[in-house]
Amino acid sequence: MKKNATPFLLLGLLLVFGSFKPDDENGHYKNNGYFFAILNGTMFEMRDDDKYRAELVNKTGSMNNSKAAQLSRVATSLIFYGNNFTDENGKIFTENIEFEYSFADGALGEPKDMKFEINYDKHVYYHLPDQSKFRITGFQWSDDHTFFLMNADFDCKMRRWGFPAESQPIVRVKGRMVNINVTVPAWVKLKDATQVAGN
């Protein structure tokens, strides 16, 4: 009888453990879609797995948790991950390219409140708004509105953080993203399918 019970026990364990999805299938990290970027003529190398995170996030008008802090907008947050490097002190540095802008359902063209930052070559760079372009070229909702696919092109000049700012190095970042899957978490509140939260 013990020999017959073993296969059933193993099958039961497989069913139990198989019912849990890893984080990347729940919208945290993703590998689908297409992304490339060139930084000062050098291709940005993405890591082999868990290549990006893309989701809508609630942004508040205040950094504290007081009652005065109210939901002011919903933003699209995109982070594309490169390789890890270790500096001379043993600290790990992860290269990444991060975009954030106010969500506007289905809107194409240049988004509002754009923030663009890169961690590259062990330094942090921020975009120069008057010398940067980010253009959404495609937008398509999933049937259940739990995610959407987006396309965009970008061509930005970035300055390294430091003082004085004017003397810090500038890099040019140019690229494209196609069919990037942006998750809409349940806690992000949109008034309806065509409005931004807080409006």
PDB file of C-alpha atoms in Angstrom, residues 24-172:
ATOM      1  CA  ASP A  24       6.917  37.873 -12.814  1.00  0.00           C
ATOM      2  CA  GLU A  25       3.623  36.256 -13.857  1.00  0.00           C
ATOM      3  CA  ASN A  26       1.750  38.537 -11.458  1.00  0.00           C
ATOM      4  CA  GLY A  27       2.961  41.671 -13.195  1.00  0.00           C
ATOM      5  CA  HIS A  28       6.092  42.514 -11.235  1.00  0.00           C
ATOM      6  CA  TYR A  29       8.891  41.623 -13.646  1.00  0.00           C
ATOM      7  CA  LYS A  30       8.392  40.955 -17.333  1.00  0.00           C
ATOM      8  CA  ASN A  31      10.281  39.734 -20.372  1.00  0.00           C
ATOM      9  CA  ASN A  32       7.790  40.220 -23.209  1.00  0.00           C
ATOM     10  CA  GLY A  33       7.805  43.112 -25.656  1.00  0.00           C
ATOM     11  CA  TYR A  34      10.829  44.810 -27.198  1.00  0.00           C
ATOM     12  CA  PHE A  35      13.131  47.511 -25.816  1.00  0.00           C
ATOM     13  CA  PHE A  36      16.413  48.947 -26.961  1.00  0.00           C
ATOM     14  CA  ALA A  37      18.404  52.032 -26.041  1.00  0.00           C
ATOM     15  CA  ILE A  38      21.706  53.482 -27.218  1.00  0.00           C
ATOM     16  CA  LEU A  39      23.696  55.559 -24.710  1.00  0.00           C
ATOM     17  CA  ASN A  40      26.333  57.739 -26.366  1.00  0.00           C
ATOM     18  CA  GLY A  41      26.667  55.225 -29.189  1.00  0.00           C
ATOM     19  CA  THR A  42      26.793  52.150 -26.909  1.00  0.00           C
ATOM     20  CA  MET A  43      23.931  49.647 -26.779  1.00  0.00           C
ATOM     21  CA  PHE A  44      22.265  49.330 -23.352  1.00  0.00           C
ATOM     22  CA  GLU A  45      22.537  45.639 -22.440  1.00  0.00           C
ATOM     23  CA  MET A  46      19.481  44.306 -20.634  1.00  0.00           C
ATOM     24  CA  ARG A  47      19.794  41.471 -18.155  1.00  0.00           C
ATOM     25  CA  ASP A  48      18.791  37.987 -19.322  1.00  0.00           C
ATOM     26  CA  ASP A  49      15.638  37.605 -17.204  1.00  0.00           C
ATOM     27  CA  ASP A  50      13.157  39.864 -15.360  1.00  0.00           C
ATOM     28  CA  LYS A  51      14.017  42.567 -17.884  1.00  0.00           C
ATOM     29  CA  TYR A  52      11.562  45.248 -16.834  1.00  0.00           C
ATOM     30  CA  ARG A  53       8.774  46.421 -14.529  1.00  0.00           C
ATOM     31  CA  ALA A  54       5.871  48.427 -15.910  1.00  0.00           C
ATOM     32  CA  GLU A  55       2.780  49.447 -13.962  1.00  0.00           C
ATOM     33  CA  LEU A  56       0.451  52.275 -13.074  1.00  0.00           C
ATOM     34  CA  VAL A  57       1.143  53.836  -9.669  1.00  0.00           C
ATOM     35  CA  ASN A  58      -0.708  56.298  -7.429  1.00  0.00           C
ATOM     36  CA  LYS A  59       1.177  59.538  -6.840  1.00  0.00           C
ATOM     37  CA  THR A  60       0.309  61.725  -3.853  1.00  0.00           C
ATOM     38  CA  GLY A  61       0.663  65.444  -3.394  1.00  0.00           C
ATOM     39  CA  SER A  62       2.598  64.991  -0.161  1.00  0.00           C
ATOM     40  CA  MET A  63       5.516  62.837   0.912  1.00  0.00           C
ATOM     41  CA  ASN A  64       4.093  62.227   4.389  1.00  0.00           C
ATOM     42  CA  ASN A  65       1.236  59.984   5.512  1.00  0.00           C
ATOM     43  CA  SER A  66      -0.923  62.752   6.947  1.00  0.00           C
ATOM     44  CA  LYS A  67      -4.616  63.186   6.182  1.00  0.00           C
ATOM     45  CA  ALA A  68      -3.656  66.134   3.993  1.00  0.00           C
ATOM     46  CA  ALA A  69      -1.909  63.781   1.572  1.00  0.00           C
ATOM     47  CA  GLN A  70      -4.371  63.161  -1.236  1.00  0.00           C
ATOM     48  CA  LEU A  71      -4.217  61.247  -4.460  1.00  0.00           C
ATOM     49  CA  SER A  72      -3.186  63.760  -7.077  1.00  0.00           C
ATOM     50  CA  ARG A  73      -2.565  61.640 -10.155  1.00  0.00           C
ATOM     51  CA  VAL A  74      -1.930  58.220 -11.617  1.00  0.00           C
ATOM     52  CA  ALA A  75       1.465  57.748 -13.257  1.00  0.00           C
ATOM     53  CA  THR A  76       2.930  55.197 -15.632  1.00  0.00           C
ATOM     54  CA  SER A  77       6.161  53.782 -14.177  1.00  0.00           C
ATOM     55  CA  LEU A  78       8.593  51.908 -16.451  1.00  0.00           C
ATOM     56  CA  ILE A  79      11.960  50.523 -15.295  1.00  0.00           C
ATOM     57  CA  PHE A  80      14.234  48.590 -17.681  1.00  0.00           C
ATOM     58  CA  TYR A  81      17.075  46.680 -16.032  1.00  0.00           C
ATOM     59  CA  GLY A  82      20.623  46.238 -17.269  1.00  0.00           C
ATOM     60  CA  ASN A  83      23.516  44.312 -15.793  1.00  0.00           C
ATOM     61  CA  ASN A  84      24.886  44.393 -12.251  1.00  0.00           C
ATOM     62  CA  PHE A  85      28.367  45.673 -11.517  1.00  0.00           C
ATOM     63  CA  THR A  86      30.406  45.657  -8.315  1.00  0.00           C
ATOM     64  CA  ASP A  87      32.508  48.707  -7.434  1.00  0.00           C
ATOM     65  CA  GLU A  88      35.861  48.730  -5.651  1.00  0.00           C
ATOM     66  CA  ASN A  89      34.076  48.726  -2.264  1.00  0.00           C
ATOM     67  CA  GLY A  90      32.009  45.643  -3.105  1.00  0.00           C
ATOM     68  CA  LYS A  91      28.784  47.633  -3.550  1.00  0.00           C
ATOM     69  CA  ILE A  92      26.477  46.309  -6.272  1.00  0.00           C
ATOM     70  CA  PHE A  93      25.370  48.812  -8.909  1.00  0.00           C
ATOM     71  CA  THR A  94      22.471  47.894 -11.218  1.00  0.00           C
ATOM     72  CA  GLU A  95      22.204  49.776 -14.472  1.00  0.00           C
ATOM     73  CA  ASN A  96      18.658  50.778 -15.340  1.00  0.00           C
ATOM     74  CA  ILE A  97      16.577  53.192 -17.381  1.00  0.00           C
ATOM     75  CA  GLU A  98      13.503  54.623 -15.664  1.00  0.00           C
ATOM     76  CA  PHE A  99      10.575  56.572 -17.131  1.00  0.00           C
ATOM     77  CA  GLU A 100       7.634  58.058 -15.245  1.00  0.00           C
ATOM     78  CA  TYR A 101       4.832  60.259 -16.568  1.00  0.00           C
ATOM     79  CA  SER A 102       1.190  61.120 -15.887  1.00  0.00           C
ATOM     80  CA  PHE A 103      -1.169  58.455 -17.221  1.00  0.00           C
ATOM     81  CA  ALA A 104      -3.715  59.601 -19.802  1.00  0.00           C
ATOM     82  CA  ASP A 105      -5.876  56.786 -21.131  1.00  0.00           C
ATOM     83  CA  GLY A 106      -5.122  56.092 -24.775  1.00  0.00           C
ATOM     84  CA  ALA A 107      -3.310  59.382 -25.344  1.00  0.00           C
ATOM     85  CA  LEU A 108      -0.558  59.368 -27.944  1.00  0.00           C
ATOM     86  CA  GLY A 109       2.253  61.889 -28.287  1.00  0.00           C
ATOM     87  CA  GLU A 110       4.270  63.541 -25.530  1.00  0.00           C
ATOM     88  CA  PRO A 111       3.002  62.794 -21.987  1.00  0.00           C
ATOM     89  CA  LYS A 112       2.764  65.291 -19.113  1.00  0.00           C
ATOM     90  CA  ASP A 113       5.009  65.434 -16.050  1.00  0.00           C
ATOM     91  CA  MET A 114       7.773  63.408 -17.647  1.00  0.00           C
ATOM     92  CA  LYS A 115      10.601  62.164 -15.427  1.00  0.00           C
ATOM     93  CA  PHE A 116      13.456  60.232 -16.998  1.00  0.00           C
ATOM     94  CA  GLU A 117      16.469  58.913 -15.088  1.00  0.00           C
ATOM     95  CA  ILE A 118      19.236  56.428 -15.829  1.00  0.00           C
ATOM     96  CA  ASN A 119      21.759  54.596 -13.680  1.00  0.00           C
ATOM     97  CA  TYR A 120      24.679  54.047 -16.024  1.00  0.00           C
ATOM     98  CA  ASP A 121      28.407  53.459 -15.620  1.00  0.00           C
ATOM     99  CA  LYS A 122      28.078  53.786 -11.804  1.00  0.00           C
ATOM    100  CA  HIS A 123      26.463  57.238 -12.050  1.00  0.00           C
ATOM    101  CA  VAL A 124      22.921  58.640 -12.021  1.00  0.00           C
ATOM    102  CA  TYR A 125      21.741  60.908 -14.852  1.00  0.00           C
ATOM    103  CA  TYR A 126      18.561  63.008 -15.182  1.00  0.00           C
ATOM    104  CA  HIS A 127      16.995  64.292 -18.384  1.00  0.00           C
ATOM    105  CA  LEU A 128      17.208  67.855 -19.665  1.00  0.00           C
ATOM    106  CA  PRO A 129      13.545  68.643 -20.504  1.00  0.00           C
ATOM    107  CA  ASP A 130      14.271  71.187 -23.234  1.00  0.00           C
ATOM    108  CA  GLN A 131      16.601  68.708 -24.996  1.00  0.00           C
ATOM    109  CA  SER A 132      14.544  65.541 -24.521  1.00  0.00           C
ATOM    110  CA  LYS A 133      11.683  63.908 -26.419  1.00  0.00           C
ATOM    111  CA  PHE A 134       9.516  60.979 -25.357  1.00  0.00           C
ATOM    112  CA  ARG A 135       6.619  60.124 -27.648  1.00  0.00           C
ATOM    113  CA  ILE A 136       3.957  57.445 -27.090  1.00  0.00           C
ATOM    114  CA  THR A 137       3.217  55.889 -30.484  1.00  0.00           C
ATOM    115  CA  GLY A 138       0.850  53.042 -29.568  1.00  0.00           C
ATOM    116  CA  PHE A 139      -1.638  52.121 -26.826  1.00  0.00           C
ATOM    117  CA  GLN A 140      -3.979  49.103 -26.557  1.00  0.00           C
ATOM    118  CA  TRP A 141      -6.013  47.896 -23.552  1.00  0.00           C
ATOM    119  CA  SER A 142      -6.432  44.220 -22.683  1.00  0.00           C
ATOM    120  CA  ASP A 143     -10.051  43.009 -22.750  1.00  0.00           C
ATOM    121  CA  ASP A 144     -10.279  42.992 -18.932  1.00  0.00           C
ATOM    122  CA  HIS A 145      -8.396  46.317 -18.445  1.00  0.00           C
ATOM    123  CA  THR A 146      -5.848  44.690 -16.121  1.00  0.00           C
ATOM    124  CA  PHE A 147      -3.002  45.794 -18.398  1.00  0.00           C
ATOM    125  CA  PHE A 148      -2.290  47.667 -21.603  1.00  0.00           C
ATOM    126  CA  LEU A 149       0.391  47.431 -24.279  1.00  0.00           C
ATOM    127  CA  MET A 150       2.300  50.553 -25.250  1.00  0.00           C
ATOM    128  CA  ASN A 151       4.874  51.672 -27.805  1.00  0.00           C
ATOM    129  CA  ALA A 152       7.134  54.712 -27.515  1.00  0.00           C
ATOM    130  CA  ASP A 153      10.203  56.397 -29.027  1.00  0.00           C
ATOM    131  CA  PHE A 154      12.641  58.535 -27.066  1.00  0.00           C
ATOM    132  CA  ASP A 155      15.651  60.748 -27.738  1.00  0.00           C
ATOM    133  CA  CYS A 156      16.956  62.515 -24.630  1.00  0.00           C
ATOM    134  CA  LYS A 157      19.989  64.307 -23.341  1.00  0.00           C
ATOM    135  CA  MET A 158      20.887  63.408 -19.775  1.00  0.00           C
ATOM    136  CA  ARG A 159      23.141  65.186 -17.284  1.00  0.00           C
ATOM    137  CA  ARG A 160      24.982  63.431 -14.483  1.00  0.00           C
ATOM    138  CA  TRP A 161      24.053  64.409 -10.919  1.00  0.00           C
ATOM    139  CA  GLY A 162      26.713  66.550  -9.308  1.00  0.00           C
ATOM    140  CA  PHE A 163      27.781  70.061  -8.370  1.00  0.00           C
ATOM    141  CA  PRO A 164      28.135  72.362 -10.157  1.00  0.00           C
ATOM    142  CA  ALA A 165      25.516  70.935 -12.529  1.00  0.00           C
ATOM    143  CA  GLU A 166      26.762  72.822 -15.583  1.00  0.00           C
ATOM    144  CA  SER A 167      30.124  71.052 -15.496  1.00  0.00           C
ATOM    145  CA  GLN A 168      28.705  67.513 -15.246  1.00  0.00           C
ATOM    146  CA  PRO A 169      28.957  65.171 -18.265  1.00  0.00           C
ATOM    147  CA  ILE A 170      25.990  64.818 -20.630  1.00  0.00           C
ATOM    148  CA  VAL A 171      24.987  61.608 -22.416  1.00  0.00           C
ATOM    149  CA  ARG A 172      22.484  61.108 -25.225  1.00  0.00           C
TER     150      ARG A 172
END
